[in-house]
Short mmCIF file of C-alpha atoms in Angstrom, two decimals:
data_model
loop_
_atom_site.label_atom_id
_atom_site.label_comp_id
_atom_site.label_asym_id
_atom_site.label_seq_id
_atom_site.Cartn_x
_atom_site.Cartn_y
_atom_site.Cartn_z
CA UNK A 25 -6.44 -20.08 -10.86
CA UNK A 26 -5.92 -16.50 -11.96
CA UNK A 27 -6.13 -16.01 -15.71
CA UNK A 28 -2.97 -14.57 -17.23
CA UNK A 29 -5.08 -12.14 -19.28
CA UNK A 30 -6.91 -10.86 -16.15
CA UNK A 31 -3.63 -10.24 -14.38
CA UNK A 32 -2.17 -8.55 -17.45
CA UNK A 33 -5.19 -6.23 -17.60
CA UNK A 34 -4.81 -5.35 -13.92
CA UNK A 35 -1.13 -4.57 -14.45
CA UNK A 36 -1.92 -2.49 -17.50
CA UNK A 37 -4.66 -0.64 -15.65
CA UNK A 38 -2.26 0.26 -12.85
CA UNK A 39 0.41 1.40 -15.28
CA UNK A 40 -1.94 3.32 -17.55
CA UNK A 41 -2.80 5.47 -14.53
CA UNK A 42 0.78 6.76 -14.72
CA UNK A 43 0.57 7.14 -18.49
CA UNK A 44 -2.47 9.39 -18.06
CA UNK A 45 -0.75 11.34 -15.26
CA UNK A 46 2.32 11.91 -17.46
CA UNK A 47 0.11 12.97 -20.37
CA UNK A 48 -1.70 15.44 -18.10
CA UNK A 49 1.57 16.91 -16.76
CA UNK A 50 2.93 17.03 -20.30
CA UNK A 51 -0.22 18.83 -21.46
CA UNK A 52 0.11 21.48 -18.73
CA UNK A 53 3.83 21.95 -19.47
CA UNK A 54 3.10 22.27 -23.20
CA UNK A 55 0.54 25.01 -22.50
CA UNK A 56 3.05 26.95 -20.39
CA UNK A 57 5.86 26.24 -22.88
CA UNK A 58 3.73 27.44 -25.76
CA UNK A 59 2.87 30.60 -23.84
CA UNK A 60 6.57 31.18 -23.29
CA UNK A 61 7.37 30.80 -27.01
CA UNK A 62 4.42 32.94 -27.91
CA UNK A 63 5.40 35.77 -25.61
CA UNK A 64 9.07 35.53 -26.51
CA UNK A 65 8.50 35.90 -30.24
CA UNK A 66 5.62 38.34 -30.22
CA UNK A 67 4.86 41.70 -28.64
CA UNK A 68 1.97 42.59 -26.42
CA UNK A 69 -0.32 43.67 -29.29
CA UNK A 70 -0.71 40.01 -30.26
CA UNK A 71 -2.27 39.19 -26.91
CA UNK A 72 -4.88 41.84 -27.68
CA UNK A 73 -6.32 39.43 -30.22
CA UNK A 74 -6.59 41.81 -33.20
CA UNK A 75 -3.92 40.00 -35.20
CA UNK A 76 -5.58 37.42 -37.48
CA UNK A 77 -2.58 35.13 -37.24
CA UNK A 78 -2.79 34.69 -33.47
CA UNK A 79 -4.35 31.21 -33.80
CA UNK A 80 -1.70 30.13 -36.29
CA UNK A 81 1.11 31.31 -34.08
CA UNK A 82 -0.50 29.75 -31.00
CA UNK A 83 -0.79 26.39 -32.71
CA UNK A 84 2.78 26.59 -33.95
CA UNK A 85 3.96 27.46 -30.45
CA UNK A 86 1.96 24.53 -29.05
CA UNK A 87 3.40 22.13 -31.62
CA UNK A 88 6.92 23.35 -30.91
CA UNK A 89 6.44 22.98 -27.13
CA UNK A 90 4.96 19.53 -27.59
CA UNK A 91 7.84 18.30 -29.73
CA UNK A 92 10.30 19.54 -27.09
CA UNK A 93 8.35 17.86 -24.24
CA UNK A 94 8.08 14.53 -26.09
CA UNK A 95 11.51 13.03 -25.20
CA UNK A 96 11.24 14.21 -21.57
CA UNK A 97 7.82 12.61 -21.11
CA UNK A 98 9.11 9.37 -22.60
CA UNK A 99 12.23 9.20 -20.45
CA UNK A 100 10.26 10.03 -17.29
CA UNK A 101 7.67 7.35 -18.04
CA UNK A 102 10.35 4.78 -18.87
CA UNK A 103 11.92 5.39 -15.43
CA UNK A 104 8.55 5.33 -13.62
CA UNK A 105 7.44 2.13 -15.34
CA UNK A 106 10.75 0.42 -14.55
CA UNK A 107 10.37 1.40 -10.88
CA UNK A 108 6.75 0.23 -10.83
CA UNK A 109 7.67 -3.03 -12.52
CA UNK A 110 10.15 -3.84 -9.77
CA UNK A 111 7.77 -2.74 -7.01
CA UNK A 112 5.05 -5.06 -8.28
CA UNK A 113 7.52 -7.94 -8.70
CA UNK A 114 8.09 -7.89 -4.94
CA UNK A 115 4.60 -6.97 -3.79
CA UNK A 116 2.90 -9.62 -1.66
CA UNK A 117 -0.51 -8.22 -2.62
CA UNK A 118 0.17 -8.96 -6.29
CA UNK A 119 2.19 -12.12 -5.81
CA UNK A 120 -0.72 -13.82 -4.01
CA UNK A 121 -2.46 -14.10 -7.40
CA UNK A 122 -2.87 -17.79 -8.20
CA UNK A 123 -0.54 -17.90 -11.16
CA UNK A 124 2.94 -19.31 -11.74
CA UNK A 125 5.82 -16.95 -11.04
CA UNK A 126 7.10 -17.16 -14.61
CA UNK A 127 3.72 -16.08 -16.03
CA UNK A 128 3.51 -13.36 -13.37
CA UNK A 129 6.91 -11.97 -14.33
CA UNK A 130 6.18 -12.10 -18.07
CA UNK A 131 2.76 -10.45 -17.61
CA UNK A 132 4.24 -7.69 -15.47
CA UNK A 133 7.19 -6.92 -17.76
CA UNK A 134 5.12 -7.12 -20.93
CA UNK A 135 2.41 -4.85 -19.51
CA UNK A 136 5.09 -2.23 -18.66
CA UNK A 137 6.41 -2.45 -22.17
CA UNK A 138 2.95 -2.24 -23.76
CA UNK A 139 2.01 0.70 -21.51
CA UNK A 140 5.10 2.47 -22.81
CA UNK A 141 3.76 2.02 -26.35
CA UNK A 142 0.42 3.29 -25.12
CA UNK A 143 2.17 6.51 -24.06
CA UNK A 144 3.83 6.73 -27.49
CA UNK A 145 0.45 6.19 -29.14
CA UNK A 146 -1.20 8.95 -27.08
CA UNK A 147 1.69 11.29 -27.85
CA UNK A 148 1.36 10.49 -31.54
CA UNK A 149 -2.36 11.16 -31.36
CA UNK A 150 -1.76 14.53 -29.72
CA UNK A 151 0.84 15.61 -32.26
CA UNK A 152 -1.42 14.50 -35.12
CA UNK A 153 -4.33 16.55 -33.74
CA UNK A 154 -2.09 19.58 -33.24
CA UNK A 155 -0.61 19.18 -36.69
CA UNK A 156 -4.03 18.84 -38.34
CA UNK A 157 -5.29 21.93 -36.51
CA UNK A 158 -2.22 23.89 -37.63
CA UNK A 159 -2.63 22.54 -41.14
CA UNK A 160 -6.27 23.62 -41.34
CA UNK A 161 -5.70 27.06 -39.81
CA UNK A 162 -2.46 28.17 -41.46
CA UNK A 163 -2.16 28.82 -45.17
CA UNK A 164 1.63 29.12 -44.84
CA UNK A 165 1.87 25.72 -43.18
CA UNK A 166 -0.36 24.17 -45.87
CA UNK A 167 1.89 25.60 -48.56
CA UNK A 168 5.07 24.42 -46.85
CA UNK A 169 3.53 21.03 -46.20
CA UNK A 170 2.41 20.56 -49.81
CA UNK A 171 5.93 21.29 -50.98
CA UNK A 172 7.52 18.94 -48.41
CA UNK A 173 4.91 16.25 -49.02
CA UNK A 174 5.64 16.15 -52.74
CA UNK A 175 9.35 15.77 -52.02
CA UNK A 176 8.52 13.17 -49.40
CA UNK A 177 6.53 11.09 -51.95
CA UNK A 178 9.37 11.37 -54.44
CA UNK A 179 11.92 10.28 -51.82
CA UNK A 180 9.81 7.35 -50.65
CA UNK A 181 10.57 5.41 -53.82
CA UNK A 182 14.25 5.36 -52.88
CA UNK A 183 13.69 4.46 -49.22
CA UNK A 184 15.16 1.30 -47.81
CA UNK A 185 12.10 -0.12 -46.01
CA UNK A 186 13.98 -3.05 -44.55
CA UNK A 187 16.45 -0.63 -43.03
CA UNK A 188 13.61 1.36 -41.41
CA UNK A 189 11.90 -1.79 -40.17
CA UNK A 190 15.17 -3.00 -38.68
CA UNK A 191 15.60 0.29 -36.85
CA UNK A 192 12.10 0.05 -35.40
CA UNK A 193 12.86 -3.50 -34.28
CA UNK A 194 16.08 -2.35 -32.68
CA UNK A 195 14.29 0.39 -30.75
CA UNK A 196 11.76 -2.19 -29.45
CA UNK A 197 14.53 -4.58 -28.40
CA UNK A 198 16.40 -1.74 -26.72
CA UNK A 199 13.27 -0.69 -24.77
CA UNK A 200 12.71 -4.26 -23.65
CA UNK A 201 16.33 -4.61 -22.56
CA UNK A 202 15.94 -1.58 -20.23
CA UNK A 203 13.26 -3.43 -18.22
CA UNK A 204 15.13 -6.74 -18.34
CA UNK A 205 18.50 -5.36 -17.19
CA UNK A 206 16.99 -3.52 -14.21
CA UNK A 207 15.03 -6.65 -13.23
CA UNK A 208 18.19 -8.74 -13.51
CA UNK A 209 20.12 -6.34 -11.28
CA UNK A 210 17.29 -6.21 -8.76
CA UNK A 211 16.58 -9.97 -8.68
CA UNK A 212 20.15 -11.16 -8.59
CA UNK A 213 21.35 -8.63 -6.01
CA UNK A 214 18.36 -9.28 -3.72
CA UNK A 215 18.78 -13.04 -4.02
CA UNK A 216 22.47 -12.72 -3.19
CA UNK A 217 21.73 -10.41 -0.25
CA UNK A 218 19.14 -12.89 1.08
CA UNK A 219 21.69 -15.67 0.75
CA UNK A 220 24.80 -14.04 2.20
CA UNK A 221 25.02 -13.79 6.00
CA UNK A 222 23.82 -10.50 7.46
CA UNK A 223 24.52 -8.06 4.58
CA UNK A 224 22.47 -4.98 5.22
CA UNK A 225 24.70 -1.99 4.49
CA UNK A 226 23.95 0.09 1.39
CA UNK A 227 27.63 0.06 0.41
CA UNK A 228 27.70 -3.75 0.31
CA UNK A 229 24.47 -3.88 -1.69
CA UNK A 230 25.77 -1.32 -4.18
CA UNK A 231 29.05 -3.21 -4.46
CA UNK A 232 27.12 -6.38 -5.34
CA UNK A 233 25.14 -4.44 -7.95
CA UNK A 234 28.39 -3.04 -9.41
CA UNK A 235 29.77 -6.57 -9.74
CA UNK A 236 26.58 -7.63 -11.49
CA UNK A 237 26.88 -4.76 -13.99
CA UNK A 238 30.35 -6.06 -14.86
CA UNK A 239 28.88 -9.56 -15.35
CA UNK A 240 26.16 -8.18 -17.65
CA UNK A 241 28.72 -6.27 -19.72
CA UNK A 242 30.82 -9.42 -20.03
CA UNK A 243 27.72 -11.42 -21.04
CA UNK A 244 26.83 -8.83 -23.67
CA UNK A 245 30.37 -8.93 -25.05
CA UNK A 246 30.29 -12.75 -25.25
CA UNK A 247 26.91 -12.73 -27.02
CA UNK A 248 28.12 -10.17 -29.54
CA UNK A 249 31.16 -12.29 -30.32
CA UNK A 250 29.22 -15.53 -30.64
CA UNK A 251 26.24 -14.26 -32.66
CA UNK A 252 28.28 -12.08 -35.02
CA UNK A 253 29.73 -14.91 -37.15
CA UNK A 254 26.26 -16.52 -37.48
CA UNK A 255 24.88 -13.30 -39.01
CA UNK A 256 27.72 -13.13 -41.53
CA UNK A 257 26.52 -16.43 -43.07
CA UNK A 258 23.20 -14.79 -44.00
CA UNK A 259 24.64 -11.57 -45.34
CA UNK A 260 23.99 -12.31 -49.02
CA UNK A 261 23.90 -9.22 -51.19
CA UNK A 262 22.75 -6.77 -48.50
CA UNK A 263 24.47 -3.41 -48.06
CA UNK A 264 27.04 -2.82 -45.32
CA UNK A 265 24.53 -0.78 -43.30
CA UNK A 266 21.93 -3.57 -43.48
CA UNK A 267 24.48 -6.17 -42.44
CA UNK A 268 25.57 -4.16 -39.41
CA UNK A 269 22.00 -3.49 -38.35
CA UNK A 270 20.94 -7.12 -38.74
CA UNK A 271 23.91 -8.12 -36.71
CA UNK A 272 23.06 -5.69 -33.91
CA UNK A 273 19.40 -6.81 -33.94
CA UNK A 274 20.33 -10.47 -33.61
CA UNK A 275 22.82 -9.68 -30.87
CA UNK A 276 20.22 -7.65 -29.01
CA UNK A 277 17.57 -10.33 -29.51
CA UNK A 278 19.94 -12.98 -28.15
CA UNK A 279 20.83 -10.78 -25.21
CA UNK A 280 17.19 -10.00 -24.38
CA UNK A 281 16.21 -13.65 -24.67
CA UNK A 282 19.02 -14.86 -22.39
CA UNK A 283 18.35 -12.17 -19.76
CA UNK A 284 14.61 -12.93 -19.93
CA UNK A 285 15.21 -16.64 -19.30
CA UNK A 286 17.69 -15.92 -16.50
CA UNK A 287 15.29 -13.42 -14.87
CA UNK A 288 12.36 -15.84 -15.06
CA UNK A 289 14.46 -18.53 -13.41
CA UNK A 290 15.77 -16.28 -10.60
CA UNK A 291 12.31 -14.80 -10.02
CA UNK A 292 10.61 -18.20 -9.78
CA UNK A 293 13.23 -19.79 -7.56
CA UNK A 294 14.63 -17.06 -5.34
CA UNK A 295 12.81 -13.72 -5.39
CA UNK A 296 10.50 -13.50 -2.39
CA UNK A 297 7.55 -11.19 -2.02
CA UNK A 298 8.26 -8.37 0.41
CA UNK A 299 6.76 -9.10 3.80
CA UNK A 300 4.01 -6.66 4.74
CA UNK A 301 2.07 -6.33 7.91
CA UNK B 24 -9.19 -38.49 6.38
CA UNK B 25 -6.69 -37.02 3.91
CA UNK B 26 -4.72 -34.00 5.13
CA UNK B 27 -5.61 -30.60 3.71
CA UNK B 28 -2.20 -29.17 4.56
CA UNK B 29 0.93 -31.29 4.64
CA UNK B 30 4.27 -29.70 5.48
CA UNK B 31 7.11 -32.19 5.36
CA UNK B 32 10.72 -31.77 6.53
CA UNK B 33 10.60 -28.02 5.93
CA UNK B 34 13.78 -26.05 6.55
CA UNK B 35 14.04 -22.38 5.70
CA UNK B 36 17.10 -20.17 5.97
CA UNK B 37 17.63 -16.49 5.34
CA UNK B 38 21.07 -14.86 5.39
CA UNK B 39 22.39 -18.29 6.39
CA UNK B 40 20.34 -18.10 9.57
CA UNK B 41 17.94 -20.98 10.19
CA UNK B 42 14.39 -19.65 10.70
CA UNK B 43 12.49 -22.93 10.45
CA UNK B 44 14.17 -26.27 11.01
CA UNK B 45 12.70 -29.61 10.01
CA UNK B 46 9.08 -28.56 10.39
CA UNK B 47 6.44 -31.23 9.91
CA UNK B 48 2.80 -30.27 10.13
CA UNK B 49 -0.41 -31.94 8.96
CA UNK B 50 -3.83 -30.31 9.19
CA UNK B 51 -7.12 -31.95 8.34
CA UNK B 52 -10.02 -30.24 6.55
CA UNK B 53 -12.54 -28.28 8.59
CA UNK B 54 -10.29 -27.49 11.54
CA UNK B 55 -9.56 -24.19 13.23
CA UNK B 56 -5.95 -24.27 14.35
CA UNK B 57 -4.00 -21.76 16.44
CA UNK B 58 -0.38 -21.20 15.50
CA UNK B 59 1.32 -20.00 18.68
CA UNK B 60 4.86 -18.93 19.40
CA UNK B 61 6.94 -16.04 20.65
CA UNK B 62 7.87 -13.09 18.43
CA UNK B 63 10.41 -14.32 15.88
CA UNK B 64 9.43 -17.98 16.34
CA UNK B 65 8.73 -18.23 12.60
CA UNK B 66 4.89 -18.10 12.52
CA UNK B 67 4.73 -15.54 9.71
CA UNK B 68 7.57 -17.25 7.84
CA UNK B 69 5.74 -20.58 7.97
CA UNK B 70 2.62 -18.95 6.56
CA UNK B 71 4.68 -17.22 3.86
CA UNK B 72 6.29 -20.52 2.86
CA UNK B 73 2.87 -22.23 2.72
CA UNK B 74 1.49 -19.41 0.56
CA UNK B 75 4.49 -19.38 -1.79
CA UNK B 76 5.65 -15.90 -0.72
CA UNK B 77 8.91 -17.15 0.80
CA UNK B 78 11.25 -19.12 -1.48
CA UNK B 79 14.29 -21.26 -1.46
CA UNK B 80 13.26 -23.67 1.27
CA UNK B 81 13.98 -27.37 1.61
CA UNK B 82 11.20 -29.88 2.14
CA UNK B 83 7.71 -29.96 0.70
CA UNK B 84 4.40 -28.20 1.19
CA UNK B 85 1.13 -29.44 -0.26
CA UNK B 86 -2.44 -28.21 0.01
CA UNK B 87 -5.09 -30.77 -0.84
CA UNK B 88 -2.39 -32.74 -2.67
CA UNK B 89 -1.15 -29.79 -4.75
CA UNK B 90 2.55 -29.00 -4.39
CA UNK B 91 2.92 -26.40 -7.16
CA UNK B 92 2.92 -22.84 -5.81
CA UNK B 93 0.31 -21.57 -8.26
CA UNK B 94 -2.07 -24.42 -7.36
CA UNK B 95 -1.47 -23.83 -3.66
CA UNK B 96 -2.20 -20.13 -3.99
CA UNK B 97 -5.49 -20.94 -5.72
CA UNK B 98 -6.58 -22.92 -2.68
CA UNK B 99 -5.62 -20.53 0.09
CA UNK B 100 -6.51 -17.06 1.29
CA UNK B 101 -3.77 -15.22 3.18
CA UNK B 102 -4.34 -12.02 5.14
CA UNK B 103 -2.38 -9.43 3.18
CA UNK B 104 -1.37 -5.96 4.39
CA UNK B 105 -2.67 -4.43 1.11
CA UNK B 106 0.64 -2.63 0.60
CA UNK B 107 0.34 -3.19 -3.14
CA UNK B 108 -2.24 -0.40 -3.26
CA UNK B 109 -1.56 3.30 -3.00
CA UNK B 110 -3.08 5.13 -0.02
CA UNK B 111 -5.51 6.93 -2.30
CA UNK B 112 -7.11 3.65 -3.41
CA UNK B 113 -10.76 3.35 -2.41
CA UNK B 114 -12.15 0.21 -0.79
CA UNK B 115 -14.35 -0.40 -3.85
CA UNK B 116 -11.24 -0.40 -6.08
CA UNK B 117 -9.57 -2.97 -3.81
CA UNK B 118 -12.71 -5.11 -4.09
CA UNK B 119 -12.63 -4.79 -7.87
CA UNK B 120 -9.01 -5.96 -7.82
CA UNK B 121 -9.92 -8.99 -5.71
CA UNK B 122 -12.87 -9.79 -7.99
CA UNK B 123 -10.63 -9.72 -11.08
CA UNK B 124 -7.68 -11.57 -9.58
CA UNK B 125 -9.27 -14.24 -7.38
CA UNK B 126 -11.81 -16.45 -9.10
CA UNK B 127 -13.15 -17.68 -5.74
CA UNK B 128 -13.91 -14.14 -4.54
CA UNK B 129 -17.62 -13.82 -3.76
CA UNK B 130 -18.83 -10.25 -3.94
CA UNK B 131 -22.09 -11.00 -2.07
CA UNK B 132 -20.13 -12.50 0.81
CA UNK B 133 -17.89 -9.45 0.85
CA UNK B 134 -20.91 -7.15 0.92
CA UNK B 135 -22.28 -8.99 3.97
CA UNK B 136 -18.89 -8.88 5.68
CA UNK B 137 -18.43 -5.21 4.78
CA UNK B 138 -21.74 -4.34 6.40
CA UNK B 139 -20.84 -6.42 9.44
CA UNK B 140 -17.52 -4.57 9.73
CA UNK B 141 -19.24 -1.20 9.09
CA UNK B 142 -16.88 -0.23 6.23
CA UNK B 143 -17.75 2.43 3.69
CA UNK B 144 -16.73 1.36 0.13
CA UNK B 145 -16.04 4.98 -0.79
CA UNK B 146 -13.36 5.31 1.91
CA UNK B 147 -9.74 5.53 0.86
CA UNK B 148 -7.12 3.27 2.45
CA UNK B 149 -5.41 6.34 3.89
CA UNK B 150 -8.63 7.20 5.77
CA UNK B 151 -8.75 3.83 7.55
CA UNK B 152 -7.43 3.40 11.06
CA UNK B 153 -5.30 0.32 11.77
CA UNK B 154 -8.31 -1.50 13.17
CA UNK B 155 -10.51 -0.60 10.20
CA UNK B 156 -7.82 -1.76 7.78
CA UNK B 157 -7.60 -5.07 9.62
CA UNK B 158 -11.37 -5.44 9.40
CA UNK B 159 -11.15 -4.84 5.65
CA UNK B 160 -8.39 -7.43 5.34
CA UNK B 161 -10.47 -9.99 7.25
CA UNK B 162 -13.52 -9.23 5.07
CA UNK B 163 -11.49 -9.60 1.86
CA UNK B 164 -9.91 -12.84 3.09
CA UNK B 165 -13.19 -14.49 4.10
CA UNK B 166 -14.99 -13.32 0.96
CA UNK B 167 -12.84 -15.86 -0.85
CA UNK B 168 -14.09 -19.43 -0.89
CA UNK B 169 -10.74 -20.97 -0.05
CA UNK B 170 -9.84 -24.38 1.38
CA UNK B 171 -7.22 -22.93 3.71
CA UNK B 172 -7.28 -19.55 5.43
CA UNK B 173 -3.99 -18.24 6.78
CA UNK B 174 -4.66 -15.46 9.29
CA UNK B 175 -1.46 -13.79 10.44
CA UNK B 176 -2.17 -11.80 13.63
CA UNK B 177 -5.39 -10.45 12.18
CA UNK B 178 -6.84 -8.67 15.23
CA UNK B 179 -3.92 -6.58 16.57
CA UNK B 180 -5.48 -3.16 16.00
CA UNK B 181 -9.14 -4.02 16.41
CA UNK B 182 -10.87 -2.88 19.61
CA UNK B 183 -11.89 -5.53 22.16
CA UNK B 184 -15.64 -5.40 21.46
CA UNK B 185 -15.34 -5.68 17.69
CA UNK B 186 -12.65 -8.35 18.08
CA UNK B 187 -15.00 -10.49 20.15
CA UNK B 188 -17.77 -10.10 17.58
CA UNK B 189 -15.45 -11.02 14.70
CA UNK B 190 -13.97 -14.03 16.49
CA UNK B 191 -17.43 -15.36 17.32
CA UNK B 192 -18.51 -14.96 13.70
CA UNK B 193 -15.48 -16.52 12.00
CA UNK B 194 -16.99 -19.99 12.21
CA UNK B 195 -20.01 -18.78 10.25
CA UNK B 196 -17.96 -17.28 7.44
CA UNK B 197 -15.99 -20.36 6.49
CA UNK B 198 -17.01 -23.35 4.50
CA UNK B 199 -17.52 -26.47 6.64
CA UNK B 200 -14.51 -28.20 5.08
CA UNK B 201 -12.23 -25.17 5.09
CA UNK B 202 -9.34 -25.04 7.55
CA UNK B 203 -8.16 -21.91 9.35
CA UNK B 204 -4.60 -21.51 10.60
CA UNK B 205 -4.52 -18.47 12.83
CA UNK B 206 -1.58 -16.88 14.59
CA UNK B 207 -2.57 -14.51 17.37
CA UNK B 208 -1.45 -13.12 20.70
CA UNK B 209 -4.97 -13.11 22.12
CA UNK B 210 -4.95 -16.83 22.92
CA UNK B 211 -7.82 -16.58 25.41
CA UNK B 212 -10.11 -14.78 23.01
CA UNK B 213 -9.74 -17.30 20.20
CA UNK B 214 -9.61 -20.31 22.54
CA UNK B 215 -13.31 -21.14 22.23
CA UNK B 216 -12.98 -21.45 18.45
CA UNK B 217 -10.04 -23.79 18.39
CA UNK B 218 -9.91 -27.44 17.38
CA UNK B 219 -6.13 -27.75 17.53
CA UNK B 220 -3.09 -25.86 18.79
CA UNK B 221 0.33 -25.80 17.13
CA UNK B 222 3.25 -24.30 19.04
CA UNK B 223 6.37 -23.17 17.21
CA UNK B 224 9.41 -23.18 19.47
CA UNK B 225 13.12 -23.64 18.85
CA UNK B 226 12.52 -23.13 15.10
CA UNK B 227 10.28 -26.18 14.78
CA UNK B 228 6.86 -27.55 15.70
CA UNK B 229 7.27 -28.06 19.42
CA UNK B 230 3.73 -29.28 20.06
CA UNK B 231 0.65 -30.08 18.01
CA UNK B 232 -2.32 -31.05 20.16
CA UNK B 233 -6.08 -31.06 19.99
CA UNK B 234 -7.74 -28.26 21.95
CA UNK B 235 -9.90 -30.81 23.81
CA UNK B 236 -6.83 -32.70 24.96
CA UNK B 237 -5.27 -29.48 26.30
CA UNK B 238 -8.52 -28.47 28.02
CA UNK B 239 -8.70 -31.92 29.67
CA UNK B 240 -5.28 -31.53 31.29
CA UNK B 241 -5.04 -27.77 31.82
CA UNK B 242 -7.21 -24.95 33.09
CA UNK B 243 -7.08 -23.19 29.74
CA UNK B 244 -5.18 -23.15 26.45
CA UNK B 245 -3.46 -19.94 27.56
CA UNK B 246 -2.27 -21.61 30.77
CA UNK B 247 -0.91 -24.54 28.76
CA UNK B 248 0.86 -22.18 26.36
CA UNK B 249 2.37 -20.06 29.15
CA UNK B 250 3.47 -23.24 30.91
CA UNK B 251 5.71 -24.08 27.96
CA UNK B 252 7.84 -21.02 28.69
CA UNK B 253 7.82 -21.18 32.51
CA UNK B 254 10.99 -23.27 32.71
CA UNK B 255 12.85 -20.75 30.57
CA UNK B 256 11.70 -17.85 32.77
CA UNK B 257 12.86 -19.73 35.91
CA UNK B 258 16.34 -20.14 34.39
#
């Protein structure tokens, strides 16, 4: 039998290839972006290298370009990993692994999700390095940072940590739901197409997918209505913002869990590996 | 002797069209069995059902008593088109994948087979001709120490000389108790290997005979097989 951990590592290895590719493309775009900002704000004498603040301005331009590229890189990777996830789910090469379909599906989806965090981690590492370099090189930045940092420490005492934690949890659940919803659409529409007699046209397939989106929306609405009252019981003395957030988290968690169970069932029972010769 | 493969009352439909209807098939350990049939007879589908790649069928499939798909997959090696890899993947990376995923994959066996097939591990999949890719697939399949080998038209692109060499060597690559189910159009070339012949016709197992029995009553296995379709051609 194939070990679940071995399969997970293989999935992660395949997906991390894309993470590294995205990081490389992002790096190249940041260099060009930084050059653009640099040239736009400064005149030609800066390129000559006589200005002692060239390094500072270069690092600031790099940081600025990186911050702008960050959301793009994340969205692109999210889309690529979703596409890869579905491709692997139907690949005969992968499905021949001696493991149950439910474990296969969970390993695949989880590895996509973890690889997404890997991208976030690498991005965070890059921004930290850039920031530290800027911090060390620029007196102005150090001064501004010291001022902001003191305010930051003062503000921390009044922070609502539970609120922040809840937001982080919500982001994780949202990310997971992206993978689960696409899998649900893919699995259920393919299973239906395999079942119905002779449906091959793209219009018919898209119509089925449209119907499924309506079903998902209805399911989400039902979950929100049924979980909401349960949350209200545990409200206690929390603030209105906390209550709303808790409610959304529980609703999202319930939704993710239901879709995950439904997907695992459809995948195990109906989703065939794509025939390849 | 207990059956290695037992397919019972198997019916498989796709798009409401019956592909396999009430298939019953039992294979004993250590046999080399040809799976013959016209294009579209359901040979590949039967192999996909046995290997757990095709779903939603009625009936049961067991390999060495195991009915669960994961257990079945652990006991069989199925020739795969390697479409799960990108074209830029090198042979050595494919081997690494097999080593990590299949616990019964024997790297030494693969190395012997690779040398026999004259494959360079540094070559990318995109650099392989159809025949070379099929050789790689055969090498990967037989490097696994499986109980059941499912070979789905494995020699289509391989030149006649190499094909003959591979066919003659197959018997040496498998474990004594392992069974091979092979679907192929070159009936004559594999005929010398065969212990049994299964013919799929009219969506079911039309005939399942021992090769010796066929040889006793017909000039060759090919002649017997062609004879099954003669009546249809006359009509």
